[in-house]
Coordinates of N, CA and C in Angstrom, one line a residue:
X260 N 25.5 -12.0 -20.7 CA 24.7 -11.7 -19.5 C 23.4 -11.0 -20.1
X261 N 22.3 -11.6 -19.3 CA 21.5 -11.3 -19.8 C 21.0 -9.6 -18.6
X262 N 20.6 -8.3 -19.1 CA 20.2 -7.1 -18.4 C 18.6 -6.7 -18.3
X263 N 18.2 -6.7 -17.7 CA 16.6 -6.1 -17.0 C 16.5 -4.9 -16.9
X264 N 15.7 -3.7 -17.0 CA 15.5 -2.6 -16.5 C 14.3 -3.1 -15.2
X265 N 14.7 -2.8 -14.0 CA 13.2 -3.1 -13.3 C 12.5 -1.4 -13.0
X266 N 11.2 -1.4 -12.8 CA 10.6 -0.1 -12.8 C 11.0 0.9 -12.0
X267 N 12.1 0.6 -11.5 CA 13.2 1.9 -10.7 C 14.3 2.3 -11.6
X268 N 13.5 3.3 -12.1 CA 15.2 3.7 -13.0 C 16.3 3.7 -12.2
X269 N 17.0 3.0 -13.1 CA 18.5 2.7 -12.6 C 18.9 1.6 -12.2
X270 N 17.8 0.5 -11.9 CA 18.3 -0.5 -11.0 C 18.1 -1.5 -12.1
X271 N 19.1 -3.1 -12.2 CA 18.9 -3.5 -13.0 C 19.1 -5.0 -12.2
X272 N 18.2 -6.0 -13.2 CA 18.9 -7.0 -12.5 C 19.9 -8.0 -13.8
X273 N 20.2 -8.5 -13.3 CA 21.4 -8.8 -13.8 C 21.4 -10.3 -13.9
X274 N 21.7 -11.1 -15.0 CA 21.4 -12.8 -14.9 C 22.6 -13.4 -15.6
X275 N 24.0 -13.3 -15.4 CA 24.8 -14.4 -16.1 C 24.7 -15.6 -16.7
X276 N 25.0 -15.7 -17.7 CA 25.0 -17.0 -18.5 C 25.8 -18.1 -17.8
X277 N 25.3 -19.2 -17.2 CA 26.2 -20.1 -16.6 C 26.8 -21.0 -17.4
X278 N 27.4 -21.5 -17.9 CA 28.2 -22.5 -18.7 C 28.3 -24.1 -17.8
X279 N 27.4 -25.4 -18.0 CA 27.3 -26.2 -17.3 C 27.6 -27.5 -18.0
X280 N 28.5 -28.1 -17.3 CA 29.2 -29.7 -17.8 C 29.0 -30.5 -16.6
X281 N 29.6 -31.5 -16.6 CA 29.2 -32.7 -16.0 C 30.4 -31.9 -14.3
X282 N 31.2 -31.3 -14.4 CA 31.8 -30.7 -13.4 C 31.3 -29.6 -12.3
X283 N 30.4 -29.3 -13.1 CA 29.3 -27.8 -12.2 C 28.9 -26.9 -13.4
X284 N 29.3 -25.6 -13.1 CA 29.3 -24.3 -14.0 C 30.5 -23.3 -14.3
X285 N 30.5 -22.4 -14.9 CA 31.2 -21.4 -15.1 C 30.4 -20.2 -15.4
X286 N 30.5 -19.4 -14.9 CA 30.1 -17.7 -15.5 C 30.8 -16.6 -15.2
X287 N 30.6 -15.7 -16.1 CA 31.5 -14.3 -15.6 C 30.6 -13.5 -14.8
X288 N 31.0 -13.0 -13.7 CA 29.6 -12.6 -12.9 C 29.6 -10.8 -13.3
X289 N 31.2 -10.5 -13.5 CA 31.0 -8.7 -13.8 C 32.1 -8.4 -15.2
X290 N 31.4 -7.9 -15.9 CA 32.4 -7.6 -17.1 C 32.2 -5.8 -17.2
X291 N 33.0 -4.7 -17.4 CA 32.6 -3.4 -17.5 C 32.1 -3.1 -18.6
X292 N 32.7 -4.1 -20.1 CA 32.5 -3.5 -21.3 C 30.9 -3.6 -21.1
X293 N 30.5 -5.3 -20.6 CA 28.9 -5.4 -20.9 C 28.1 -4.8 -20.3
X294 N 28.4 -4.2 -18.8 CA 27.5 -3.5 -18.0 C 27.5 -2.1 -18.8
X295 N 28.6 -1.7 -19.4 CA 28.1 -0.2 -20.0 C 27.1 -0.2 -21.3
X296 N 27.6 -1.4 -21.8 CA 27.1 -1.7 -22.9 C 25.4 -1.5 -22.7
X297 N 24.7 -2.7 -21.6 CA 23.7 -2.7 -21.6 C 22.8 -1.5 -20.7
X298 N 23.6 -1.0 -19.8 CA 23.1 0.2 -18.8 C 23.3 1.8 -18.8
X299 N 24.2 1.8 -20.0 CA 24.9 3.0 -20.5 C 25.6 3.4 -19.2
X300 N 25.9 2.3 -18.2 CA 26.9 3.4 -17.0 C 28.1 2.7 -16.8
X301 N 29.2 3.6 -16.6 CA 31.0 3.4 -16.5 C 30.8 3.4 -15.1
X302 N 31.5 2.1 -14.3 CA 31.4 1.9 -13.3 C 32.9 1.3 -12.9
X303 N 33.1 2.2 -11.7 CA 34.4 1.4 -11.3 C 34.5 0.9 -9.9
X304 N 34.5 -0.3 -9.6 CA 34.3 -0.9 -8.9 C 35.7 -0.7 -7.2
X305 N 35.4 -0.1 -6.4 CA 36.7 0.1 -5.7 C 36.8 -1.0 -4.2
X306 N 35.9 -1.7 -3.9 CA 35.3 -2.5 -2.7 C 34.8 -3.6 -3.1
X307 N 35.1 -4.7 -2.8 CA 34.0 -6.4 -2.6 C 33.8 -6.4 -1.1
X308 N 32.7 -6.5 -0.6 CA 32.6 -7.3 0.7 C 31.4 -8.7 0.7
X309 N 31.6 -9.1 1.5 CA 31.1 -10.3 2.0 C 30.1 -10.3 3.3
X310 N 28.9 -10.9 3.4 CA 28.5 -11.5 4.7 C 27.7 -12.7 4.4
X311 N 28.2 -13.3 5.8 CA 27.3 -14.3 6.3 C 26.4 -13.9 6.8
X312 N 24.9 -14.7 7.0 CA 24.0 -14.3 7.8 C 23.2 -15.7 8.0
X313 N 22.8 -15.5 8.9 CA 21.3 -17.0 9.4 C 20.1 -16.6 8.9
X314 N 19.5 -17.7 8.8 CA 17.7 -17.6 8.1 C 17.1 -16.3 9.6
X315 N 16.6 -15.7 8.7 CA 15.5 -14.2 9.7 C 16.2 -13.0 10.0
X316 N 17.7 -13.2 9.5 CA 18.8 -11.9 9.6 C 18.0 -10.9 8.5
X317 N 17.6 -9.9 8.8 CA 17.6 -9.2 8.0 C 19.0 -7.8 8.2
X318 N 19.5 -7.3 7.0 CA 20.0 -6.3 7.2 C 20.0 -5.0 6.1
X319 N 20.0 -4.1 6.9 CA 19.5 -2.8 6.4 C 18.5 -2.1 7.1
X320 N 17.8 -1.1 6.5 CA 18.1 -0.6 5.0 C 19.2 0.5 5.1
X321 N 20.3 0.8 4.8 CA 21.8 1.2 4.9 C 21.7 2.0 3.3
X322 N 22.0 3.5 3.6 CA 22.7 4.3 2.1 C 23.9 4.9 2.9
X323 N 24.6 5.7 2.1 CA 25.7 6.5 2.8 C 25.8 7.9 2.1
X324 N 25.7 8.7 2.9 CA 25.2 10.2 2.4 C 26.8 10.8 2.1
X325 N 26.3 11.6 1.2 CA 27.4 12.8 1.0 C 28.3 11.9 -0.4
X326 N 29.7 12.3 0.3 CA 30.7 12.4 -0.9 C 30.8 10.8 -1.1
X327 N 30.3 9.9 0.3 CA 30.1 8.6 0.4 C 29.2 7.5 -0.2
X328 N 28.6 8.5 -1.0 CA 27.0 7.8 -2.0 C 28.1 6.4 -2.3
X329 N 27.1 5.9 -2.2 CA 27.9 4.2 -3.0 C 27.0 3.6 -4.0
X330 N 27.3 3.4 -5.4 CA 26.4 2.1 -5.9 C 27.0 0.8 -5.8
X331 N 25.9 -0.3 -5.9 CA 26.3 -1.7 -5.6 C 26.2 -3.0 -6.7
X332 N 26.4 -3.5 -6.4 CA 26.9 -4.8 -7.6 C 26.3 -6.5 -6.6
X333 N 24.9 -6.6 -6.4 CA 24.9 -7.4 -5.3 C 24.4 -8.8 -6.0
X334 N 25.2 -9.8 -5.0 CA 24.5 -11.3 -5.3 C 25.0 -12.0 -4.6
X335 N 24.1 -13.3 -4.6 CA 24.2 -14.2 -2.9 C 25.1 -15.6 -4.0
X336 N 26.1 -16.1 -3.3 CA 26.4 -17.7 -3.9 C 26.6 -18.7 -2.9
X337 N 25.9 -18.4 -1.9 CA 25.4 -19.5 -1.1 C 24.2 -19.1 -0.5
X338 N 23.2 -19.8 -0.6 CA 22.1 -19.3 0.2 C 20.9 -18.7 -0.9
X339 N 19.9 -17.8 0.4 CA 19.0 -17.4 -0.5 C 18.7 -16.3 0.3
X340 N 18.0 -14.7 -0.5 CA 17.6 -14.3 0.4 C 16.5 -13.4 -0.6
X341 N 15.7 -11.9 0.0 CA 15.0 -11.4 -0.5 C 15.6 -10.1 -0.4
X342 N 16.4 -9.3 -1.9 CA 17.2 -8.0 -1.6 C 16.2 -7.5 -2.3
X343 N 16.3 -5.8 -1.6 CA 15.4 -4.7 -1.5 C 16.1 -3.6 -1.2
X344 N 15.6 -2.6 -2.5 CA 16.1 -1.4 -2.9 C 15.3 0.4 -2.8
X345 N 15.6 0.8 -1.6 CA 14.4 2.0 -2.0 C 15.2 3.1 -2.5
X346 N 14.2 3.6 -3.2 CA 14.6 4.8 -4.1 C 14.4 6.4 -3.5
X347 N 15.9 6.4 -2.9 CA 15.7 7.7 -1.8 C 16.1 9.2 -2.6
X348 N 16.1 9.4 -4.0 CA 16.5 10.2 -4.9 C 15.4 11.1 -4.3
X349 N 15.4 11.9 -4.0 CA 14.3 13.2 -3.9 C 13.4 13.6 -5.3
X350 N 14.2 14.0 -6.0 CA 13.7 14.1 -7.2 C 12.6 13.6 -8.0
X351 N 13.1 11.9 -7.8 CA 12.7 10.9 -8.6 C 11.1 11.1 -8.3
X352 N 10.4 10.9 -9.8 CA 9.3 10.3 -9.7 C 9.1 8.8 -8.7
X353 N 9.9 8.3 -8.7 CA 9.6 7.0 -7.4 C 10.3 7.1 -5.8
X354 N 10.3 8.3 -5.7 CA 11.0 8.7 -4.6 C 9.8 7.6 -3.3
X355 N 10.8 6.7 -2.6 CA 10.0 6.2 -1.4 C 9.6 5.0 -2.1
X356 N 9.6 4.4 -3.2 CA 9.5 3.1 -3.9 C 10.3 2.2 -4.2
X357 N 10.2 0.8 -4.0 CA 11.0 -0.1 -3.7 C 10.8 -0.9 -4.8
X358 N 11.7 -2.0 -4.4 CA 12.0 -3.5 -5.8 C 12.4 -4.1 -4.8
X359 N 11.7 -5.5 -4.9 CA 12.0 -6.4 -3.8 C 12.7 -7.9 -5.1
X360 N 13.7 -8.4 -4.9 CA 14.2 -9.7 -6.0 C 14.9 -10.6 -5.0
X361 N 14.3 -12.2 -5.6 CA 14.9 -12.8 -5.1 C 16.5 -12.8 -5.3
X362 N 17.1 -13.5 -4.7 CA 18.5 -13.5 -5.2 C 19.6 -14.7 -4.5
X363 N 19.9 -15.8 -5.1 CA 20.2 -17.8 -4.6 C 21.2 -18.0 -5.6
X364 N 21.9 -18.6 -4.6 CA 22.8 -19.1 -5.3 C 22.4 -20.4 -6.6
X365 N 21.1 -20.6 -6.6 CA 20.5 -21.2 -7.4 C 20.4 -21.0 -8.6
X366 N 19.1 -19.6 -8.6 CA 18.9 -18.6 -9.6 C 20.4 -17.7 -10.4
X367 N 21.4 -17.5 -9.4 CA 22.6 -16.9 -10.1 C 22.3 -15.1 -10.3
X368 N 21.2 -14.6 -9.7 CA 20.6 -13.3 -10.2 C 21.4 -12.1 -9.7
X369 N 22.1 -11.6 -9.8 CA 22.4 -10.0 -9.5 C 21.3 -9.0 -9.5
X370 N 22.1 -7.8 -8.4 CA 21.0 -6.6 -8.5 C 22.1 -5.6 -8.5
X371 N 21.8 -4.5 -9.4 CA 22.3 -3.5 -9.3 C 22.0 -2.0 -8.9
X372 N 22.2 -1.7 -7.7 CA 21.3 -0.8 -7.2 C 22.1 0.3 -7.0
X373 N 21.7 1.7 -8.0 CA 22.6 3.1 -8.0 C 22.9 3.8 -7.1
X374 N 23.5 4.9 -6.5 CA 23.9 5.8 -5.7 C 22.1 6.4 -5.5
X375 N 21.8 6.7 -4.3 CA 20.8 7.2 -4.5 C 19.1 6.4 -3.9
X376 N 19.9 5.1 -3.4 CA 18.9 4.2 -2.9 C 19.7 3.6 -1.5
X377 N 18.6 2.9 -1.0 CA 18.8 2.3 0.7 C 18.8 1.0 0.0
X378 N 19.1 0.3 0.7 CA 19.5 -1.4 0.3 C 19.5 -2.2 1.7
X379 N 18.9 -3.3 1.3 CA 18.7 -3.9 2.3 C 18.2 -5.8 2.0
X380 N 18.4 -6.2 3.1 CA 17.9 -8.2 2.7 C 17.6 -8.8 4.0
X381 N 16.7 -9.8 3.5 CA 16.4 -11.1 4.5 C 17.0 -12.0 4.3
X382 N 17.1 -12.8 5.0 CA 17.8 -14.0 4.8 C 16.5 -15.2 4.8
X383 N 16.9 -16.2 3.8 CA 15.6 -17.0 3.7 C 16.0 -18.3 3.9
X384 N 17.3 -18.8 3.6 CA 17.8 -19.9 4.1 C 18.4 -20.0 5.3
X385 N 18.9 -21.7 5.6 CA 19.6 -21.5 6.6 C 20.5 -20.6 7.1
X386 N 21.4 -20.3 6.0 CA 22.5 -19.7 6.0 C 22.6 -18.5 4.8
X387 N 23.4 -17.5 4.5 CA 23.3 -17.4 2.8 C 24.9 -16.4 3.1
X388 N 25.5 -16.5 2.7 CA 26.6 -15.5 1.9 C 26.9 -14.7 1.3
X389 N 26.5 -13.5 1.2 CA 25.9 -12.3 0.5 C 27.2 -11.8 0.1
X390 N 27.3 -11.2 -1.6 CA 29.0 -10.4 -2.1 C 28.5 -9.5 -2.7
X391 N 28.7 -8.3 -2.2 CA 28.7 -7.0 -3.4 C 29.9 -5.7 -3.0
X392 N 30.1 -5.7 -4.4 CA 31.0 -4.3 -5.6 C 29.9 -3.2 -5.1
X393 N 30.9 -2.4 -4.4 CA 30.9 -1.1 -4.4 C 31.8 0.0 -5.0
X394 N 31.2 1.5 -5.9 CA 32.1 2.2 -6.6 C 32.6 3.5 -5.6
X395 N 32.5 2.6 -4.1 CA 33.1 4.3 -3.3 C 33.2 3.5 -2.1
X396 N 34.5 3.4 -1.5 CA 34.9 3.0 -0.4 C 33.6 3.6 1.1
X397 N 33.8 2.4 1.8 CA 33.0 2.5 3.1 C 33.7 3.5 4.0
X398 N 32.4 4.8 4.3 CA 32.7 6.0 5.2 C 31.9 5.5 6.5
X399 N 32.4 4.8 7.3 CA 30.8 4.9 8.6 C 30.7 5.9 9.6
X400 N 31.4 7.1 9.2 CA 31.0 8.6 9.4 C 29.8 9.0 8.7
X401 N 29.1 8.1 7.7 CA 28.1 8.5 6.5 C 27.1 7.7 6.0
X402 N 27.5 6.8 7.0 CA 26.2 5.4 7.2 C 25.1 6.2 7.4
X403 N 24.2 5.5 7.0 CA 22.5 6.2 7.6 C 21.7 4.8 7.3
X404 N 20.8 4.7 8.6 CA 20.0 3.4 8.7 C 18.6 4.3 8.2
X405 N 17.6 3.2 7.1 CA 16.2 3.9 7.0 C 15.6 3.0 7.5
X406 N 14.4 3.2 8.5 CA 13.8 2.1 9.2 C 12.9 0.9 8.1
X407 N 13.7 0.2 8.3 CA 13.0 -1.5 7.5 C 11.3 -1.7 7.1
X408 N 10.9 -1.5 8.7 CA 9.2 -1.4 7.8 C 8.7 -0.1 8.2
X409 N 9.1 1.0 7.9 CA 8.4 2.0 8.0 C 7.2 2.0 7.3
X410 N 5.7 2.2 7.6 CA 4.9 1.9 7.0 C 4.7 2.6 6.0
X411 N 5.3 3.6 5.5 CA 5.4 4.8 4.4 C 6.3 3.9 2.9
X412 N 7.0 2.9 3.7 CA 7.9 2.2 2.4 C 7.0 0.8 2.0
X413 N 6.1 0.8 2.5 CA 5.4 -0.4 2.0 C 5.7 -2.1 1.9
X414 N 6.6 -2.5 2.4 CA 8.1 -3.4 2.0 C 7.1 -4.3 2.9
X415 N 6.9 -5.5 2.1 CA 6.2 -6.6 2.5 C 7.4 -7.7 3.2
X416 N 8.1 -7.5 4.0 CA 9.2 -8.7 4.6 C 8.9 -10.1 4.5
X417 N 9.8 -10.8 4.1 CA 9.0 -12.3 4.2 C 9.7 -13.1 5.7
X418 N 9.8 -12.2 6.6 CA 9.9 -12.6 7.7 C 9.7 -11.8 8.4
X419 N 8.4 -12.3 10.0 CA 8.0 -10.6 10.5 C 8.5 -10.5 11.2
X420 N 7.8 -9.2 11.9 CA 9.4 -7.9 12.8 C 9.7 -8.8 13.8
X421 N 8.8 -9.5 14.9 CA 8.9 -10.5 15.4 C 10.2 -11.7 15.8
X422 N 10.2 -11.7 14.3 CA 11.1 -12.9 14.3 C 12.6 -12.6 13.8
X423 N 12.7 -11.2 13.4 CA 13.8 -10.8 12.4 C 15.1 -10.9 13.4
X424 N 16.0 -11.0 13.3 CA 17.2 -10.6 13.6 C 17.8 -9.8 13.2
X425 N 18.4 -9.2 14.4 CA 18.2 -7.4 13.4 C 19.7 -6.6 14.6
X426 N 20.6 -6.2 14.0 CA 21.9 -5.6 14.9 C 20.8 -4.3 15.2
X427 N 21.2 -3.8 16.7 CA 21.0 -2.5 17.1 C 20.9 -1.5 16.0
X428 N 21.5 -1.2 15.5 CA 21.5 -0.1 14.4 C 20.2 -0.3 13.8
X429 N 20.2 -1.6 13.1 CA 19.4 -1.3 12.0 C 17.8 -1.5 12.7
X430 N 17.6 -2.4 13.7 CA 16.5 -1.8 14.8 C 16.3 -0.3 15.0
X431 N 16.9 0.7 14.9 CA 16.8 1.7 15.4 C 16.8 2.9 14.1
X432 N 16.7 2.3 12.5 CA 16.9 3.3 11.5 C 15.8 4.3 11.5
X433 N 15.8 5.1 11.1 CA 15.2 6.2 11.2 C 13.9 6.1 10.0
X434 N 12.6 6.3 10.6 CA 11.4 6.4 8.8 C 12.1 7.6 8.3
X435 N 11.3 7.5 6.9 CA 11.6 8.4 5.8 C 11.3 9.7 5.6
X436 N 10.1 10.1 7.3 CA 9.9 11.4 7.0 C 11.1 12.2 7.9
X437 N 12.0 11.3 8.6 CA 13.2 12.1 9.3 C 14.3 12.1 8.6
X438 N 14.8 11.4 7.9 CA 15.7 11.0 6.8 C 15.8 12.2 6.0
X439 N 15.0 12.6 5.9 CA 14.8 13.6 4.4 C 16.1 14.5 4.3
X440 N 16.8 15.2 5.9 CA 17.6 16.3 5.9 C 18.8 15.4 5.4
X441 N 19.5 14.4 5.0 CA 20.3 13.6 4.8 C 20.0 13.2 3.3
X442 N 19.0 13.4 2.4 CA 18.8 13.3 1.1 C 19.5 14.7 0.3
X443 N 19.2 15.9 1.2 CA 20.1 16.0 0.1 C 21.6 16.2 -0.1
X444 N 22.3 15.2 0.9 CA 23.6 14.9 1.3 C 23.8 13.5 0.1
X445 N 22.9 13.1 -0.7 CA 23.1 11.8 -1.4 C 23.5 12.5 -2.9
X446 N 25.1 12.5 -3.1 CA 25.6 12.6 -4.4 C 25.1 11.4 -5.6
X447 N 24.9 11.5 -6.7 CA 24.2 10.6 -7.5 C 25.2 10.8 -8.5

């Protein structure tokens, strides 16, 4: 596997070696020895989930505060979409800064995005199938929505608000200058 640092400390993207014969491919999508290997981080994976979504679904942007911080393990193997990561660490020199990557079952790309960030995607195909490893079981006592285009997060959507498909919730996430009292609820 090949590992990226992208300019958000912490976040990494992630590119498995596919192995291709006349039958398709093969690759290992998560190994722990190599992810520590290359990210210096021990990661225990306790959740996989899945979604489907339609072309203009976007969803997010979703962290979970408190003892619920989650880091993720994300990548699409059907479909295509545009995943996006903001960096809600207070601390951080990139506090409020984002990484936008594609991510198709084409390209094969993973994103790895730490405890400590909002996460979120468009959907750009018809359809796409979205799977990510989380290292902390789902609390939705500790959900927190951050509003998608808040114009403080700069996040260029490749589909407008207009057209998005969007559940109630995540219509209704909160910008970043109200979020703050819930930052420092984000264990890292």
């Amino acid at each position: 596997m090949k590992f990226t640092a992208l300019e958000l400390p912490g976040v990494w993207l992630i590119e498995p070696v596919r192995h291709r014969d006349a039958r398709g491919y093969f690759c290992e999508t998560f190994r722990a020895d190599e992810f520590a290997s290359a990210t210096g981080l021990h990661i225990d994976f306790v959740q996989e989930n899945e979604s489907e979504s339609v072309r203009g679904t976007v969803r997010g942007l979703h962290f979970q505060a408190g003892a619920s911080s989650q880091a993720k393990l994300v990548r699409v193997c059907r479909g295509k979409i545009v995943d996006v990561a903001v960096d809600l660490r207070r601390d951080s020199p990139t506090f409020g800064r984002h990484v936008a990557v594609e991510l198709s079952d084409d390209n094969g790309l993973q994103l790895f995005v730490p405890r400590g960030f909002a996460h979120g995607f468009a959907v750009l195909s018809d359809t796409a199938r979205f799977l990510y490893k989380v290292d902390n079981y789902y609390d939705p006592s500790s959900e927190r929505t951050l509003l998608l285009d808040d114009p403080a997060l700069c996040i260029d959507w490749p589909v407008g608000r207009d057209k998005m498909i969007l559940s109630p919730k995540d219509a209704a996430g909160l910008p970043l200058s109200e979020i703050e009292t819930f930052l420092s609820l984000i264990h890292i």
